[in-house]
Amino acid sequence: MAATALHVSGYGPQRVFFLHGWLTDRHVFDPLIPYFPESEYTLAFMDYRGYGRSRALAGDYSIAEIAGDMLAALDRLGWETTHVVGHSMGGMVFQQAALTAPRRFR
């Protein structure tokens, strides 16, 4: 199974995972990056299947599948826990992921 595209910014101890809304991609959050000092935060941005750099990935494109992709991305990053920013549909993705693995989130 192919992995969804991730972009990581910063190197700080506070980790934040961003989930975009419907009909956008990770770039919707680009204006926020300067507000998170690199030495304090590590930010991760995932493009869902069918969006951005993950556009060619096949799937059923459900909230449950995206939540599974998010948890797999956290594993790839080696992040045991993270804060989450979910915009619109990203909020639903986060809710599904939190039901599946509540201890992964702050």
XYZ file of N, CA and C in Angstrom:
318
model
N 0.848 -1.188 0.000
C 0.000 0.000 0.000
C 0.887 1.243 0.000
N 0.599 2.173 -0.859
C 1.359 3.422 -0.946
C 0.983 4.328 0.222
N 1.947 5.113 0.657
C 1.736 6.027 1.781
C 1.288 7.392 1.280
N 0.468 8.053 2.075
C 0.046 9.406 1.737
C 1.234 10.360 1.866
N 1.177 11.438 1.110
C 2.252 12.432 1.109
C 2.234 13.234 2.407
N 3.422 13.442 2.943
C 3.592 14.242 4.153
C 4.589 15.364 3.894
N 4.353 16.482 4.548
C 5.331 17.566 4.569
C 5.574 17.889 6.035
N 6.830 17.994 6.432
C 7.180 18.301 7.820
C 7.964 19.606 7.847
N 7.631 20.448 8.823
C 8.290 21.736 8.999
C 8.694 21.880 10.460
N 9.880 22.389 10.709
C 10.346 22.623 12.067
C 10.996 21.399 12.677
N 11.509 21.588 13.905
C 12.232 20.516 14.588
C 12.040 20.574 16.098
N 11.065 21.326 16.557
C 10.860 21.504 17.993
C 10.149 20.341 18.655
N 10.106 20.360 19.988
C 9.526 19.252 20.741
C 7.998 19.182 20.707
N 7.328 20.304 20.459
C 5.866 20.294 20.378
C 5.445 19.850 18.981
N 4.682 18.788 18.893
C 4.282 18.237 17.599
C 2.814 18.552 17.310
N 2.559 18.998 16.078
C 1.204 19.337 15.653
C 0.967 18.734 14.276
N -0.121 17.975 14.145
C -0.489 17.332 12.891
C -1.697 18.075 12.323
N -1.602 18.513 11.077
C -2.642 19.315 10.439
C -3.431 18.476 9.436
N -4.760 18.612 9.486
C -5.674 17.902 8.581
C -6.510 18.928 7.820
N -6.370 18.935 6.504
C -7.070 19.935 5.685
C -8.540 19.570 5.480
N -9.265 20.503 4.914
C -10.679 20.293 4.631
C -10.912 19.729 3.235
N -12.178 19.586 2.908
C -12.605 19.045 1.631
C -12.227 20.011 0.507
N -11.784 19.477 -0.613
C -11.429 20.233 -1.821
C -10.238 21.164 -1.634
N -9.388 20.885 -0.662
C -8.146 21.631 -0.497
C -7.011 20.609 -0.384
N -5.851 21.056 0.005
C -4.745 20.151 0.311
C -3.922 20.798 1.413
N -2.759 20.230 1.701
C -1.959 20.709 2.830
C -1.571 22.181 2.699
N -1.535 22.699 1.488
C -1.106 24.083 1.279
C -2.057 25.112 1.892
N -3.258 24.708 2.243
C -4.188 25.635 2.872
C -3.609 26.175 4.186
N -2.702 25.409 4.805
C -2.101 25.814 6.069
C -0.789 26.588 5.915
N -0.288 26.742 4.710
C 0.996 27.420 4.501
C 1.094 28.784 5.200
N 0.040 29.613 5.190
C 0.156 30.918 5.860
C 0.377 30.834 7.371
N 0.072 29.677 7.984
C 0.229 29.532 9.428
C 1.652 29.162 9.856
N 2.418 28.579 8.959
C 3.739 28.051 9.321
C 4.631 29.093 9.997
N 4.694 30.331 9.519
C 5.584 31.310 10.175
C 5.232 31.610 11.635
N 4.015 31.288 12.057
C 3.592 31.564 13.429
C 4.028 30.491 14.422
N 4.655 29.434 13.940
C 5.138 28.344 14.784
C 6.670 28.332 14.722
N 7.350 28.860 15.738
C 8.812 28.873 15.710
C 9.382 27.459 15.499
N 10.292 27.337 14.536
C 10.845 26.031 14.169
C 11.487 25.304 15.337
N 12.113 26.048 16.241
C 12.803 25.414 17.362
C 11.847 24.955 18.462
N 10.596 25.379 18.388
C 9.604 25.001 19.391
C 8.602 23.973 18.877
N 8.377 23.940 17.565
C 7.331 23.088 16.996
C 7.849 22.260 15.826
N 7.326 21.051 15.728
C 7.447 20.254 14.516
C 6.027 20.090 13.995
N 5.805 20.510 12.766
C 4.484 20.478 12.144
C 4.468 19.428 11.050
N 3.381 18.674 10.966
C 3.220 17.687 9.894
C 1.912 17.964 9.167
N 1.986 17.907 7.846
C 0.836 18.177 6.983
C 0.676 16.993 6.035
N -0.497 16.392 6.003
C -0.750 15.230 5.154
C -1.742 15.597 4.056
N -1.441 15.189 2.826
C -2.421 15.269 1.732
C -3.215 13.972 1.729
N -4.528 14.072 1.828
C -5.385 12.883 1.795
C -5.309 12.217 0.421
N -5.688 10.952 0.367
C -5.823 10.258 -0.923
C -6.753 11.073 -1.823
N -6.333 11.280 -3.051
C -7.141 12.047 -3.990
C -6.893 13.544 -3.944
N -5.979 13.990 -3.067
C -5.708 15.412 -2.891
C -4.208 15.678 -2.980
N -3.837 16.832 -3.497
C -2.440 17.265 -3.518
C -1.494 16.210 -4.053
N -0.382 15.994 -3.330
C 0.615 15.017 -3.771
C 0.171 13.571 -3.565
N -0.999 13.361 -2.938
C -1.560 12.012 -2.792
C -2.704 11.784 -3.790
N -2.803 12.661 -4.762
C -3.912 12.623 -5.711
C -4.056 11.283 -6.427
N -2.954 10.624 -6.745
C -3.002 9.380 -7.521
C -3.268 8.137 -6.668
N -3.323 8.277 -5.343
C -3.549 7.109 -4.498
C -5.000 6.652 -4.560
N -5.188 5.392 -4.851
C -6.540 4.814 -4.914
C -7.040 4.517 -3.505
N -8.326 4.408 -3.383
C -8.939 4.060 -2.102
C -10.428 4.272 -2.157
N -11.065 4.135 -0.991
C -12.501 4.406 -0.965
C -12.790 5.847 -0.534
N -11.731 6.567 -0.145
C -11.795 7.995 0.182
C -12.774 8.304 1.319
N -12.926 7.378 2.236
C -13.828 7.564 3.376
C -13.090 8.237 4.532
N -13.867 8.741 5.463
C -13.293 9.335 6.668
C -12.492 8.280 7.429
N -13.017 7.073 7.514
C -12.303 5.995 8.221
C -10.963 5.687 7.556
N -10.927 5.676 6.225
C -9.670 5.408 5.525
C -8.663 6.540 5.756
N -9.119 7.772 5.705
C -8.230 8.908 5.938
C -7.693 8.863 7.370
N -8.560 8.530 8.336
C -8.110 8.414 9.724
C -7.052 7.324 9.856
N -7.237 6.215 9.173
C -6.228 5.154 9.167
C -4.928 5.622 8.551
N -5.039 6.391 7.468
C -3.833 6.957 6.842
C -3.120 7.916 7.798
N -3.904 8.674 8.557
C -3.314 9.592 9.532
C -2.532 8.817 10.592
N -3.131 7.762 11.130
C -2.453 6.960 12.151
C -1.194 6.304 11.578
N -1.266 5.857 10.333
C -0.077 5.289 9.677
C 1.007 6.359 9.504
N 0.588 7.591 9.186
C 1.549 8.684 9.046
C 2.217 8.987 10.382
N 1.454 8.972 11.459
C 2.041 9.189 12.783
C 3.073 8.106 13.090
N 2.770 6.871 12.717
C 3.732 5.779 12.904
C 4.995 6.025 12.084
N 4.842 6.440 10.826
C 5.998 6.730 9.973
C 6.869 7.828 10.568
N 6.221 8.813 11.178
C 6.952 9.913 11.804
C 7.579 9.507 13.138
N 7.107 8.413 13.714
C 7.577 7.995 15.024
C 6.968 8.804 16.154
N 5.800 9.400 15.912
C 5.136 10.236 16.903
C 4.172 9.391 17.734
N 4.440 9.276 19.014
C 3.534 8.563 19.914
C 2.277 9.390 20.189
N 2.474 10.715 20.379
C 1.352 11.622 20.626
C 1.549 12.903 19.830
N 0.456 13.614 19.621
C 0.505 14.865 18.876
C -0.715 15.723 19.204
N -0.562 17.009 18.994
C -1.705 17.914 18.942
C -2.233 17.837 17.517
N -3.507 18.195 17.316
C -4.109 18.122 15.983
C -4.854 19.415 15.679
N -4.696 19.885 14.448
C -5.522 20.968 13.916
C -6.276 20.367 12.739
N -7.591 20.314 12.854
C -8.416 19.766 11.783
C -9.385 20.809 11.276
N -9.279 21.145 9.998
C -10.179 22.120 9.389
C -11.311 21.390 8.679
N -12.550 21.740 8.983
C -13.727 21.214 8.294
C -13.711 19.681 8.310
N -13.604 19.054 7.160
C -13.573 17.588 7.070
C -12.434 17.021 7.915
N -11.357 17.762 8.076
C -10.242 17.324 8.913
C -10.658 17.111 10.363
N -11.655 17.863 10.819
C -12.193 17.664 12.163
C -12.856 16.301 12.299
N -13.582 15.896 11.257
C -14.207 14.566 11.269
C -13.153 13.473 11.232
N -12.104 13.689 10.447
C -11.004 12.718 10.382
C -10.387 12.555 11.763
N -10.119 13.675 12.424
C -9.542 13.613 13.760
C -10.460 12.864 14.730
N -11.761 13.142 14.694
C -12.694 12.458 15.587
C -12.629 10.946 15.385
N -12.586 10.510 14.144
C -12.498 9.075 13.857
C -11.187 8.491 14.373
N -10.084 9.203 14.141
C -8.784 8.734 14.617
C -8.754 8.679 16.150
N -9.356 9.667 16.798
C -9.370 9.703 18.260
C -10.208 8.567 18.836
N -11.263 8.172 18.146
C -12.050 7.016 18.605
C -11.238 5.726 18.473
N -10.409 5.658 17.448
C -9.610 4.466 17.197
C -8.403 4.382 18.113
N -7.739 5.503 18.355
C -6.490 5.520 19.133
C -6.429 6.761 20.024
N -7.284 6.843 21.043
C -7.392 8.072 21.836
C -6.102 8.504 22.533
N -5.254 7.583 22.881
C -4.034 7.940 23.618
C -2.975 8.599 22.732
N -3.207 8.621 21.419
C -2.233 9.223 20.497
C -2.330 10.749 20.458
N -3.385 11.306 21.059
C -3.668 12.735 20.867
C -3.697 13.487 22.188
N -3.272 14.746 22.086
C -3.253 15.628 23.261
C -4.390 16.591 23.206
